[in-house]
Amino acid sequence: MRILQNTMNESPSLLDVSELVRPEQKLQGQEAFRDYSEENPLQQRVKKTYYEMHSNQTVDFVKSKHAKWLGFNHVECTIMEALDKLNDLVDESDPDLDLPNIVHAFQTAERIRADYPEDDWFQLVGLIHDLGKIMAFYDEPQWAVVGDTFPTGCMPQASIVYGMDSFGTNKDLKDPRYNTKLGMYSENCGLDNVLMSWGHDEYLYQVVKNHTKKVGTSIPEGGLYAIRFHSFYPWHTGGDYEYLINDHDKKMKEWVLRFQKYDLYTKSASIPDVEALKPYYQTLIDKYLPGLVAF
Ligand code: FE
Ligand code: FE
């Protein structure tokens, strides 16, 4: 591992509010980890994260994060090292949810592998999809790393969790360039032209694109979409923002939806033997993302 910038936070606490099984989305035969009832202390924490996210994620904020992170000058490490690093992320909020991140990675990958034995790249996507969370080691606040994402630069849509109320002090809502339905976009401009709120999805997508370009490999587009938009619930599950979507996005949405159901934590899923699985996944890493990856 080549450290380019020292971490500021050795074991950040992080709860990905996007990955809790939603009550409205309970998968058949699986028990939700948590319900979202108001009296639940976890619910209070989830609410606080989203209020901070929605107040602070502006066009300028996202651009500043692109400038900070898309130089890929924080750390260079192998994918396995990054997975091990991610394991130091702890969630102190809830004894029910102390599933280590590396277990979540392998669990997601293994569940995909069971259903898609031929699509090794899709399994790899399951393994790596949350690696962007290493931003938490560099003092990025929870609300700029995890949680549902949304397009900045246009009016927030109805299905966003906690609604307009949670955008209270967001300065873009007073900016005529951004506070209309389309805001700074044109009709059906495509998600590639949309400035999404900053989080681990977009970051890892850019890391992967940068690395595959460097080493001359490629991951199928559906996998890249799954990485980039798995937290964009207002679109893939809420049905909003269709006016930003182009035909290509529409096709790729199938992969995002396919992926998303493997990402949710469930109580019933078995805990994979991470050490025993590492050799198999190392072959996928060697095939698609070999060597030192720049984060
Ligand atoms: Fe995620
Ligand atoms: Fe995840």
GROMACS .gro file of C-alpha atoms and ligand atoms in nm:
model
  297
    1MET     CA    1   0.000   0.000   0.000
    2ARG     CA    2   0.139   0.336  -0.098
    3ILE     CA    3   0.008   0.612   0.124
    4LEU     CA    4  -0.014   0.939  -0.063
    5GLN     CA    5  -0.204   1.128   0.202
    6ASN     CA    6  -0.230   1.021   0.564
    7THR     CA    7  -0.570   0.919   0.692
    8MET     CA    8  -0.717   1.150   0.950
    9ASN     CA    9  -0.961   0.911   1.103
   10GLU     CA   10  -0.843   0.559   1.189
   11SER     CA   11  -1.176   0.391   1.253
   12PRO     CA   12  -1.459   0.613   1.138
   13SER     CA   13  -1.811   0.526   1.236
   14LEU     CA   14  -2.031   0.487   0.935
   15LEU     CA   15  -2.382   0.364   0.889
   16ASP     CA   16  -2.499   0.337   0.532
   17VAL     CA   17  -2.858   0.443   0.557
   18SER     CA   18  -2.906   0.338   0.196
   19GLU     CA   19  -2.844  -0.025   0.271
   20LEU     CA   20  -3.103  -0.090   0.536
   21VAL     CA   21  -3.379  -0.302   0.399
   22ARG     CA   22  -3.665  -0.063   0.352
   23PRO     CA   23  -3.996  -0.164   0.500
   24GLU     CA   24  -4.167  -0.109   0.164
   25GLN     CA   25  -3.907  -0.319  -0.008
   26LYS     CA   26  -3.875  -0.627   0.205
   27LEU     CA   27  -3.748  -0.907  -0.011
   28GLN     CA   28  -3.938  -1.227  -0.003
   29GLY     CA   29  -3.828  -1.460   0.273
   30GLN     CA   30  -3.594  -1.205   0.426
   31GLU     CA   31  -3.644  -1.021   0.747
   32ALA     CA   32  -3.568  -0.650   0.752
   33PHE     CA   33  -3.293  -0.545   0.990
   34ARG     CA   34  -3.487  -0.246   1.111
   35ASP     CA   35  -3.810  -0.073   1.070
   36TYR     CA   36  -3.816   0.301   1.023
   37SER     CA   37  -4.044   0.388   1.312
   38GLU     CA   38  -4.002   0.734   1.458
   39GLU     CA   39  -3.930   0.618   1.814
   40ASN     CA   40  -3.631   0.414   1.699
   41PRO     CA   41  -3.301   0.591   1.796
   42LEU     CA   42  -3.152   0.471   1.468
   43GLN     CA   43  -3.428   0.655   1.291
   44GLN     CA   44  -3.315   0.978   1.456
   45ARG     CA   45  -2.963   0.925   1.329
   46VAL     CA   46  -3.084   0.846   0.978
   47LYS     CA   47  -3.294   1.161   0.978
   48LYS     CA   48  -3.003   1.378   1.093
   49THR     CA   49  -2.778   1.238   0.817
   50TYR     CA   50  -3.033   1.317   0.548
   51TYR     CA   51  -3.111   1.665   0.678
   52GLU     CA   52  -2.739   1.748   0.675
   53MET     CA   53  -2.694   1.593   0.333
   54HIS     CA   54  -2.985   1.776   0.178
   55SER     CA   55  -2.889   2.111   0.330
   56ASN     CA   56  -2.522   2.091   0.233
   57GLN     CA   57  -2.501   1.906  -0.099
   58THR     CA   58  -2.506   2.192  -0.349
   59VAL     CA   59  -2.359   2.224  -0.700
   60ASP     CA   60  -2.058   2.409  -0.557
   61PHE     CA   61  -2.011   2.151  -0.284
   62VAL     CA   62  -2.011   1.860  -0.531
   63LYS     CA   63  -1.765   2.042  -0.758
   64SER     CA   64  -1.533   2.096  -0.462
   65LYS     CA   65  -1.546   1.722  -0.389
   66HIS     CA   66  -1.463   1.638  -0.750
   67ALA     CA   67  -1.160   1.865  -0.719
   68LYS     CA   68  -1.058   1.698  -0.393
   69TRP     CA   69  -1.110   1.334  -0.487
   70LEU     CA   70  -1.081   1.294  -0.862
   71GLY     CA   71  -0.709   1.359  -0.858
   72PHE     CA   72  -0.686   1.005  -0.714
   73ASN     CA   73  -0.403   1.114  -0.489
   74HIS     CA   74  -0.501   0.976  -0.148
   75VAL     CA   75  -0.377   0.619  -0.151
   76GLU     CA   76  -0.258   0.354  -0.395
   77CYS     CA   77  -0.342  -0.002  -0.297
   78THR     CA   78  -0.468  -0.332  -0.432
   79ILE     CA   79  -0.840  -0.402  -0.429
   80MET     CA   80  -0.786  -0.662  -0.151
   81GLU     CA   81  -0.600  -0.405   0.059
   82ALA     CA   82  -0.883  -0.159   0.008
   83LEU     CA   83  -1.135  -0.423   0.118
   84ASP     CA   84  -0.931  -0.492   0.431
   85LYS     CA   85  -0.908  -0.120   0.498
   86LEU     CA   86  -1.281  -0.079   0.465
   87ASN     CA   87  -1.319  -0.334   0.739
   88ASP     CA   88  -1.203  -0.074   0.991
   89LEU     CA   89  -1.522   0.118   0.933
   90VAL     CA   90  -1.741   0.055   1.232
   91ASP     CA   91  -2.099   0.120   1.303
   92GLU     CA   92  -2.136   0.199   1.670
   93SER     CA   93  -2.496   0.293   1.654
   94ASP     CA   94  -2.669  -0.039   1.648
   95PRO     CA   95  -2.566  -0.381   1.777
   96ASP     CA   96  -2.787  -0.536   1.514
   97LEU     CA   97  -2.589  -0.387   1.231
   98ASP     CA   98  -2.230  -0.463   1.323
   99LEU     CA   99  -2.176  -0.664   1.009
  100PRO     CA  100  -1.817  -0.580   0.909
  101ASN     CA  101  -1.793  -0.407   0.574
  102ILE     CA  102  -1.576  -0.680   0.428
  103VAL     CA  103  -1.848  -0.932   0.511
  104HIS     CA  104  -2.103  -0.712   0.335
  105ALA     CA  105  -1.872  -0.701   0.030
  106PHE     CA  106  -1.827  -1.078   0.012
  107GLN     CA  107  -2.190  -1.144   0.099
  108THR     CA  108  -2.309  -0.921  -0.185
  109ALA     CA  109  -2.063  -1.082  -0.426
  110GLU     CA  110  -2.156  -1.436  -0.324
  111ARG     CA  111  -2.527  -1.373  -0.357
  112ILE     CA  112  -2.469  -1.236  -0.708
  113ARG     CA  113  -2.244  -1.533  -0.788
  114ALA     CA  114  -2.519  -1.775  -0.689
  115ASP     CA  115  -2.759  -1.615  -0.938
  116TYR     CA  116  -2.506  -1.508  -1.205
  117PRO     CA  117  -2.239  -1.780  -1.210
  118GLU     CA  118  -2.129  -1.681  -1.562
  119ASP     CA  119  -2.102  -1.305  -1.507
  120ASP     CA  120  -1.776  -1.282  -1.316
  121TRP     CA  121  -1.765  -0.904  -1.370
  122PHE     CA  122  -2.103  -0.868  -1.197
  123GLN     CA  123  -1.971  -1.068  -0.901
  124LEU     CA  124  -1.669  -0.839  -0.888
  125VAL     CA  125  -1.899  -0.537  -0.887
  126GLY     CA  126  -2.070  -0.686  -0.581
  127LEU     CA  127  -1.735  -0.721  -0.411
  128ILE     CA  128  -1.607  -0.370  -0.476
  129HIS     CA  129  -1.923  -0.158  -0.491
  130ASP     CA  130  -1.869   0.014  -0.154
  131LEU     CA  131  -1.494   0.073  -0.171
  132GLY     CA  132  -1.558   0.444  -0.221
  133LYS     CA  133  -1.639   0.456   0.148
  134ILE     CA  134  -1.268   0.481   0.219
  135MET     CA  135  -1.334   0.855   0.194
  136ALA     CA  136  -1.454   0.830   0.554
  137PHE     CA  137  -1.091   0.778   0.661
  138TYR     CA  138  -1.014   1.125   0.531
  139ASP     CA  139  -1.273   1.304   0.741
  140GLU     CA  140  -1.549   1.318   0.483
  141PRO     CA  141  -1.872   1.352   0.680
  142GLN     CA  142  -2.116   1.062   0.674
  143TRP     CA  143  -2.357   1.262   0.457
  144ALA     CA  144  -2.095   1.299   0.182
  145VAL     CA  145  -2.006   0.929   0.178
  146VAL     CA  146  -2.321   0.721   0.227
  147GLY     CA  147  -2.697   0.744   0.189
  148ASP     CA  148  -2.928   0.787  -0.108
  149THR     CA  149  -2.801   1.020  -0.378
  150PHE     CA  150  -2.988   1.278  -0.586
  151PRO     CA  151  -2.911   1.517  -0.876
  152THR     CA  152  -2.785   1.858  -0.767
  153GLY     CA  153  -2.854   2.159  -0.988
  154CYS     CA  154  -3.228   2.102  -1.024
  155MET     CA  155  -3.535   2.087  -0.804
  156PRO     CA  156  -3.544   1.794  -0.559
  157GLN     CA  157  -3.820   1.550  -0.646
  158ALA     CA  158  -4.094   1.403  -0.433
  159SER     CA  159  -3.954   1.058  -0.360
  160ILE     CA  160  -3.638   1.184  -0.188
  161VAL     CA  161  -3.639   1.067   0.174
  162TYR     CA  162  -3.762   1.332   0.422
  163GLY     CA  163  -3.882   1.548   0.132
  164MET     CA  164  -3.843   1.922   0.075
  165ASP     CA  165  -3.840   1.997   0.446
  166SER     CA  166  -3.495   1.839   0.472
  167PHE     CA  167  -3.353   2.081   0.210
  168GLY     CA  168  -3.439   2.377   0.432
  169THR     CA  169  -3.116   2.578   0.412
  170ASN     CA  170  -2.979   2.443   0.082
  171LYS     CA  171  -2.869   2.761  -0.100
  172ASP     CA  172  -2.934   2.614  -0.447
  173LEU     CA  173  -3.305   2.624  -0.375
  174LYS     CA  174  -3.283   3.005  -0.387
  175ASP     CA  175  -3.070   3.008  -0.703
  176PRO     CA  176  -3.272   3.060  -1.023
  177ARG     CA  177  -3.016   2.857  -1.221
  178TYR     CA  178  -3.097   2.549  -1.016
  179ASN     CA  179  -3.438   2.580  -0.855
  180THR     CA  180  -3.658   2.471  -1.143
  181LYS     CA  181  -3.759   2.121  -1.245
  182LEU     CA  182  -3.480   2.099  -1.506
  183GLY     CA  183  -3.245   2.348  -1.341
  184MET     CA  184  -2.909   2.343  -1.518
  185TYR     CA  185  -3.001   2.044  -1.737
  186SER     CA  186  -3.179   1.991  -2.065
  187GLU     CA  187  -3.459   1.742  -2.114
  188ASN     CA  188  -3.335   1.380  -2.131
  189CYS     CA  189  -2.971   1.489  -2.114
  190GLY     CA  190  -2.870   1.153  -1.970
  191LEU     CA  191  -2.729   1.068  -1.628
  192ASP     CA  192  -2.374   1.095  -1.752
  193ASN     CA  193  -2.435   1.470  -1.774
  194VAL     CA  194  -2.593   1.500  -1.431
  195LEU     CA  195  -2.398   1.623  -1.129
  196MET     CA  196  -2.505   1.377  -0.860
  197SER     CA  197  -2.476   1.455  -0.489
  198TRP     CA  198  -2.132   1.344  -0.369
  199GLY     CA  199  -2.092   0.998  -0.221
  200HIS     CA  200  -1.921   0.663  -0.254
  201ASP     CA  201  -2.104   0.565  -0.576
  202GLU     CA  202  -1.966   0.835  -0.805
  203TYR     CA  203  -1.626   0.823  -0.640
  204LEU     CA  204  -1.573   0.450  -0.694
  205TYR     CA  205  -1.708   0.474  -1.048
  206GLN     CA  206  -1.443   0.734  -1.128
  207VAL     CA  207  -1.170   0.532  -0.952
  208VAL     CA  208  -1.262   0.223  -1.158
  209LYS     CA  209  -1.280   0.417  -1.484
  210ASN     CA  210  -0.944   0.577  -1.416
  211HIS     CA  211  -0.783   0.243  -1.334
  212THR     CA  212  -0.927   0.037  -1.620
  213LYS     CA  213  -0.816   0.305  -1.862
  214LYS     CA  214  -0.467   0.290  -1.717
  215VAL     CA  215  -0.434  -0.091  -1.725
  216GLY     CA  216  -0.636  -0.148  -2.044
  217THR     CA  217  -0.919  -0.359  -1.902
  218SER     CA  218  -1.292  -0.297  -1.905
  219ILE     CA  219  -1.597  -0.377  -1.694
  220PRO     CA  220  -1.930  -0.401  -1.879
  221GLU     CA  221  -2.140  -0.085  -1.872
  222GLY     CA  222  -2.417  -0.245  -1.662
  223GLY     CA  223  -2.164  -0.305  -1.386
  224LEU     CA  224  -2.036   0.050  -1.403
  225TYR     CA  225  -2.394   0.177  -1.376
  226ALA     CA  226  -2.456  -0.045  -1.074
  227ILE     CA  227  -2.152   0.106  -0.903
  228ARG     CA  228  -2.237   0.461  -1.001
  229PHE     CA  229  -2.610   0.467  -0.926
  230HIS     CA  230  -2.685   0.198  -0.669
  231SER     CA  231  -2.773   0.466  -0.410
  232PHE     CA  232  -2.985   0.673  -0.651
  233TYR     CA  233  -3.308   0.548  -0.497
  234PRO     CA  234  -3.521   0.845  -0.609
  235TRP     CA  235  -3.459   0.723  -0.966
  236HIS     CA  236  -3.423   0.346  -0.962
  237THR     CA  237  -3.689   0.283  -0.699
  238GLY     CA  238  -3.873   0.614  -0.653
  239GLY     CA  239  -3.948   0.657  -1.024
  240ASP     CA  240  -3.847   1.025  -1.026
  241TYR     CA  241  -3.617   1.225  -1.255
  242GLU     CA  242  -3.736   1.049  -1.569
  243TYR     CA  243  -3.693   1.379  -1.758
  244LEU     CA  244  -3.316   1.358  -1.708
  245ILE     CA  245  -3.299   1.000  -1.834
  246ASN     CA  246  -3.200   0.901  -2.188
  247ASP     CA  247  -3.249   0.570  -2.367
  248HIS     CA  248  -2.912   0.437  -2.260
  249ASP     CA  249  -2.992   0.507  -1.892
  250LYS     CA  250  -3.321   0.327  -1.937
  251LYS     CA  251  -3.145   0.015  -2.059
  252MET     CA  252  -2.882   0.029  -1.789
  253LYS     CA  253  -3.139   0.076  -1.514
  254GLU     CA  254  -3.210  -0.297  -1.538
  255TRP     CA  255  -2.861  -0.369  -1.412
  256VAL     CA  256  -2.891  -0.116  -1.132
  257LEU     CA  257  -3.212  -0.282  -1.017
  258ARG     CA  258  -3.063  -0.627  -1.053
  259PHE     CA  259  -2.770  -0.524  -0.841
  260GLN     CA  260  -2.955  -0.326  -0.578
  261LYS     CA  261  -3.146  -0.616  -0.426
  262TYR     CA  262  -2.819  -0.798  -0.347
  263ASP     CA  263  -2.688  -0.490  -0.167
  264LEU     CA  264  -2.941  -0.472   0.114
  265TYR     CA  265  -2.843  -0.616   0.448
  266THR     CA  266  -3.059  -0.898   0.567
  267LYS     CA  267  -3.059  -1.092   0.891
  268SER     CA  268  -3.121  -1.421   0.719
  269ALA     CA  269  -2.822  -1.421   0.486
  270SER     CA  270  -2.539  -1.654   0.581
  271ILE     CA  271  -2.198  -1.516   0.675
  272PRO     CA  272  -1.943  -1.605   0.406
  273ASP     CA  273  -1.599  -1.743   0.489
  274VAL     CA  274  -1.402  -1.443   0.367
  275GLU     CA  275  -1.055  -1.600   0.387
  276ALA     CA  276  -1.166  -1.909   0.196
  277LEU     CA  277  -1.323  -1.697  -0.078
  278LYS     CA  278  -1.032  -1.460  -0.127
  279PRO     CA  279  -0.841  -1.676  -0.382
  280TYR     CA  280  -1.144  -1.695  -0.614
  281TYR     CA  281  -1.209  -1.323  -0.601
  282GLN     CA  282  -0.841  -1.249  -0.645
  283THR     CA  283  -0.867  -1.408  -0.991
  284LEU     CA  284  -1.147  -1.163  -1.079
  285ILE     CA  285  -0.946  -0.872  -0.945
  286ASP     CA  286  -0.645  -0.985  -1.150
  287LYS     CA  287  -0.864  -1.002  -1.457
  288TYR     CA  288  -1.042  -0.668  -1.428
  289LEU     CA  289  -0.863  -0.446  -1.175
  290PRO     CA  290  -0.507  -0.570  -1.142
  291GLY     CA  291  -0.225  -0.398  -0.957
  292LEU     CA  292  -0.225  -0.088  -0.743
  293VAL     CA  293  -0.541   0.118  -0.775
  294ALA     CA  294  -0.522   0.492  -0.714
  295PHE     CA  295  -0.789   0.626  -0.480
  296FE      FE  296  -2.323   0.140  -0.132
  297FE      FE  297  -2.337  -0.193  -0.013
   0.00000   0.00000   0.00000
